[in-house]
Amino acid sequence: MRHSVVTGRSGTWLALVAGAFLYASATAAVLEVGPQADLQAVLAEAAPGDVVQLQSGIYEGQFVIDRPLTLQGPEDRSAVLQGPGKGRTLSVQAPDVTVRHLTVRGSGMGLFEMDAGIFLDKGAHRAQVEENDVLDNLISIYVWGPEAVMVRNNRIVGDRTLRMSERGNGIQLWNSPDTQVIGNDIRYGRDGIYTNTSKRNVFRGNRFEHLRFGVHYMYTQDSEMSDNLSVNNQIGYALMMSDRLVIRNNVSLGSKEHGLALNSINSSTIEGNRVETGEKCAFLYNSNMNVVHGNRFENCDIGLHFTAGAEHNRISENAFINNRTQVKYVGTRYLEWSVEGRGNYWSDNTAFDLDGDGIADAAYRPNGILDQVLWRAPMAKVLLNSPATQVVRWAQSQFPALYPGGVVDSAPLMAPPVMPVNPLEEQK
């Protein structure tokens, strides 16, 4: 492998690079670059396959990679690409580029111009962006159309001087099939990961904190979101207009609104997820033919809000624990929430299991007539302690036929299912 040293702006580095090309043009070179060098000129002269190794220091400007190569700094990320506060600090336009061990700052603030710290253009197929600090940019990493990109183990912090609505997303994908986003720590942006019009993506093992949405799906099909951790966001995971997803073993803690929001999600598997605290642990809206299995919804105002014509969902072996309202379903149809003799666990179900099979001896109905009245006429709360409401509760308990439709769990569980352990929580 060729080895060259780029020391400054004089002709020395050009001569060294040119000599190296003549010596072994068919093999890759390691080009060591100091902060006084013209980094863009080095990138423009490098051969495909070269490694541009940056020394510690600040490299000011906007940089473009238009050929397959590796741009990397020291492992402590002390090589800083400092943008001028406009446009894109680093743009990748070629396939098979690796960007590693850098700190990237100083993008512009134009959302419509798609300003970003690292911008992967449509030709940047199979790019690898790994183990970087991407700090104080608008959009931190923008994946705009390339295929099979890997974004892994980066620390991403948005511009905290901006209001949340003015910030860009941590990682943004558009039409980037087979892209994986794994092991990143994303904080103080708008959305942690935002994906639109894509497919076959994998988002795994990422941590999201102090964001609007941890993950935001729009029109993204046949994809996986697993083993992620959302802490103190407005919504943990907002998934919309997407089909055939696998949503598995994610955790949402302390969301201000919803932990898990599903809007027009179809033919998907939602299992092993845990949501603690929030206005709604989960919100299922106009979502059909899904398997909702083995999740835990705990300490929310509403455990699961189920509405807007969601049909043919198989809901079983979930745990509803200490939610003020376990389920909110405003409708008159009966919905069976058990599958093949296995229902869900309800912490407020004072049930008996005389045969010891782990299944309660009587069905459980989380909502009654008064719930329906209060949801339709909230002012009726003033009557909750009146004798009339006590009579209604007693009559309903004695005559189950009075129930106005709603969720029925014919085989409620006596104990909550064992949850999988999220790897990110084990690291804490």
PDB file of N, CA and C in Angstrom, residues 33-37 39 53-61 63 71-83 89 101-105 133:
ATOM      1  N   VAL A  33      -2.931  13.573   6.246  1.00  0.00           N
ATOM      2  CA  VAL A  33      -3.238  14.970   5.979  1.00  0.00           C
ATOM      3  C   VAL A  33      -3.263  15.738   7.287  1.00  0.00           C
ATOM      4  N   GLY A  34      -2.534  16.853   7.338  1.00  0.00           N
ATOM      5  CA  GLY A  34      -2.554  17.740   8.490  1.00  0.00           C
ATOM      6  C   GLY A  34      -3.552  18.863   8.306  1.00  0.00           C
ATOM      7  N   PRO A  35      -3.882  19.573   9.380  1.00  0.00           N
ATOM      8  CA  PRO A  35      -4.920  20.613   9.311  1.00  0.00           C
ATOM      9  C   PRO A  35      -4.535  21.818   8.475  1.00  0.00           C
ATOM     10  N   GLN A  36      -3.246  21.978   8.128  1.00  0.00           N
ATOM     11  CA  GLN A  36      -2.859  23.102   7.285  1.00  0.00           C
ATOM     12  C   GLN A  36      -2.990  22.799   5.796  1.00  0.00           C
ATOM     13  N   ALA A  37      -3.259  21.558   5.452  1.00  0.00           N
ATOM     14  CA  ALA A  37      -3.357  21.168   4.047  1.00  0.00           C
ATOM     15  C   ALA A  37      -4.698  21.591   3.456  1.00  0.00           C
ATOM     16  N   LEU A  39      -7.608  20.227   2.220  1.00  0.00           N
ATOM     17  CA  LEU A  39      -8.235  18.915   2.265  1.00  0.00           C
ATOM     18  C   LEU A  39      -9.065  18.645   1.016  1.00  0.00           C
ATOM     19  N   GLN A  53      -6.225   9.938   5.748  1.00  0.00           N
ATOM     20  CA  GLN A  53      -6.097   9.866   7.202  1.00  0.00           C
ATOM     21  C   GLN A  53      -5.812  11.262   7.746  1.00  0.00           C
ATOM     22  N   LEU A  54      -6.792  11.843   8.442  1.00  0.00           N
ATOM     23  CA  LEU A  54      -6.639  13.189   8.974  1.00  0.00           C
ATOM     24  C   LEU A  54      -5.963  13.143  10.332  1.00  0.00           C
ATOM     25  N   GLN A  55      -5.059  14.096  10.545  1.00  0.00           N
ATOM     26  CA  GLN A  55      -4.493  14.299  11.865  1.00  0.00           C
ATOM     27  C   GLN A  55      -5.436  15.147  12.710  1.00  0.00           C
ATOM     28  N   SER A  56      -5.188  15.186  14.012  1.00  0.00           N
ATOM     29  CA  SER A  56      -6.003  16.015  14.895  1.00  0.00           C
ATOM     30  C   SER A  56      -5.927  17.472  14.463  1.00  0.00           C
ATOM     31  N   GLY A  57      -7.050  18.174  14.583  1.00  0.00           N
ATOM     32  CA  GLY A  57      -7.082  19.584  14.228  1.00  0.00           C
ATOM     33  C   GLY A  57      -8.392  19.945  13.564  1.00  0.00           C
ATOM     34  N   ILE A  58      -8.484  21.203  13.167  1.00  0.00           N
ATOM     35  CA  ILE A  58      -9.703  21.729  12.570  1.00  0.00           C
ATOM     36  C   ILE A  58      -9.484  21.955  11.078  1.00  0.00           C
ATOM     37  N   TYR A  59     -10.402  21.434  10.274  1.00  0.00           N
ATOM     38  CA  TYR A  59     -10.356  21.559   8.816  1.00  0.00           C
ATOM     39  C   TYR A  59     -11.576  22.385   8.412  1.00  0.00           C
ATOM     40  N   GLU A  60     -11.349  23.625   8.073  1.00  0.00           N
ATOM     41  CA  GLU A  60     -12.449  24.531   7.784  1.00  0.00           C
ATOM     42  C   GLU A  60     -12.823  24.471   6.313  1.00  0.00           C
ATOM     43  N   GLY A  61     -14.144  24.518   6.044  1.00  0.00           N
ATOM     44  CA  GLY A  61     -14.606  24.540   4.664  1.00  0.00           C
ATOM     45  C   GLY A  61     -15.773  23.612   4.446  1.00  0.00           C
ATOM     46  N   PHE A  63     -16.703  20.193   2.029  1.00  0.00           N
ATOM     47  CA  PHE A  63     -15.917  19.144   1.399  1.00  0.00           C
ATOM     48  C   PHE A  63     -16.835  18.189   0.623  1.00  0.00           C
ATOM     49  N   LEU A  71     -12.385   8.394   4.317  1.00  0.00           N
ATOM     50  CA  LEU A  71     -11.970   9.610   5.008  1.00  0.00           C
ATOM     51  C   LEU A  71     -12.128   9.356   6.491  1.00  0.00           C
ATOM     52  N   GLN A  72     -11.015   9.383   7.222  1.00  0.00           N
ATOM     53  CA  GLN A  72     -11.094   9.051   8.636  1.00  0.00           C
ATOM     54  C   GLN A  72     -10.123   9.890   9.454  1.00  0.00           C
ATOM     55  N   GLY A  73     -10.432  10.017  10.735  1.00  0.00           N
ATOM     56  CA  GLY A  73      -9.562  10.726  11.659  1.00  0.00           C
ATOM     57  C   GLY A  73      -9.083   9.813  12.762  1.00  0.00           C
ATOM     58  N   PRO A  74      -8.458  10.375  13.797  1.00  0.00           N
ATOM     59  CA  PRO A  74      -8.059   9.564  14.950  1.00  0.00           C
ATOM     60  C   PRO A  74      -9.282   8.986  15.649  1.00  0.00           C
ATOM     61  N   GLU A  75      -9.078   7.906  16.388  1.00  0.00           N
ATOM     62  CA  GLU A  75     -10.209   7.248  17.039  1.00  0.00           C
ATOM     63  C   GLU A  75     -10.890   8.138  18.066  1.00  0.00           C
ATOM     64  N   ASP A  76     -10.186   9.149  18.598  1.00  0.00           N
ATOM     65  CA  ASP A  76     -10.824  10.040  19.571  1.00  0.00           C
ATOM     66  C   ASP A  76     -11.647  11.140  18.910  1.00  0.00           C
ATOM     67  N   ARG A  77     -11.764  11.093  17.579  1.00  0.00           N
ATOM     68  CA  ARG A  77     -12.602  12.015  16.803  1.00  0.00           C
ATOM     69  C   ARG A  77     -12.139  13.466  16.942  1.00  0.00           C
ATOM     70  N   SER A  78     -10.844  13.633  17.063  1.00  0.00           N
ATOM     71  CA  SER A  78     -10.274  14.970  17.254  1.00  0.00           C
ATOM     72  C   SER A  78      -9.971  15.681  15.945  1.00  0.00           C
ATOM     73  N   ALA A  79     -10.237  15.055  14.813  1.00  0.00           N
ATOM     74  CA  ALA A  79     -10.182  15.744  13.511  1.00  0.00           C
ATOM     75  C   ALA A  79     -11.575  16.310  13.239  1.00  0.00           C
ATOM     76  N   VAL A  80     -11.664  17.639  13.118  1.00  0.00           N
ATOM     77  CA  VAL A  80     -12.950  18.327  13.051  1.00  0.00           C
ATOM     78  C   VAL A  80     -13.144  18.932  11.667  1.00  0.00           C
ATOM     79  N   LEU A  81     -14.222  18.537  10.982  1.00  0.00           N
ATOM     80  CA  LEU A  81     -14.635  19.224   9.764  1.00  0.00           C
ATOM     81  C   LEU A  81     -15.580  20.343  10.181  1.00  0.00           C
ATOM     82  N   GLN A  82     -15.106  21.574  10.034  1.00  0.00           N
ATOM     83  CA  GLN A  82     -15.852  22.736  10.502  1.00  0.00           C
ATOM     84  C   GLN A  82     -16.424  23.484   9.312  1.00  0.00           C
ATOM     85  N   GLY A  83     -17.740  23.355   9.116  1.00  0.00           N
ATOM     86  CA  GLY A  83     -18.396  24.052   8.030  1.00  0.00           C
ATOM     87  C   GLY A  83     -18.546  25.535   8.309  1.00  0.00           C
ATOM     88  N   THR A  89     -21.655  20.483   5.173  1.00  0.00           N
ATOM     89  CA  THR A  89     -20.241  20.427   5.554  1.00  0.00           C
ATOM     90  C   THR A  89     -19.509  19.342   4.779  1.00  0.00           C
ATOM     91  N   HIS A 101     -14.625   8.231  12.358  1.00  0.00           N
ATOM     92  CA  HIS A 101     -13.826   8.841  13.441  1.00  0.00           C
ATOM     93  C   HIS A 101     -13.621  10.341  13.247  1.00  0.00           C
ATOM     94  N   LEU A 102     -14.634  11.040  12.755  1.00  0.00           N
ATOM     95  CA  LEU A 102     -14.541  12.483  12.576  1.00  0.00           C
ATOM     96  C   LEU A 102     -15.537  13.196  13.484  1.00  0.00           C
ATOM     97  N   THR A 103     -15.289  14.479  13.710  1.00  0.00           N
ATOM     98  CA  THR A 103     -16.296  15.380  14.256  1.00  0.00           C
ATOM     99  C   THR A 103     -16.706  16.324  13.140  1.00  0.00           C
ATOM    100  N   VAL A 104     -18.016  16.440  12.920  1.00  0.00           N
ATOM    101  CA  VAL A 104     -18.533  17.242  11.809  1.00  0.00           C
ATOM    102  C   VAL A 104     -19.476  18.288  12.373  1.00  0.00           C
ATOM    103  N   ARG A 105     -19.192  19.558  12.075  1.00  0.00           N
ATOM    104  CA  ARG A 105     -19.984  20.676  12.585  1.00  0.00           C
ATOM    105  C   ARG A 105     -20.278  21.671  11.460  1.00  0.00           C
ATOM    106  N   ASP A 133     -18.754  11.989  15.586  1.00  0.00           N
ATOM    107  CA  ASP A 133     -19.545  12.952  16.332  1.00  0.00           C
ATOM    108  C   ASP A 133     -20.071  13.970  15.334  1.00  0.00           C
TER     109      ASP A 133
END
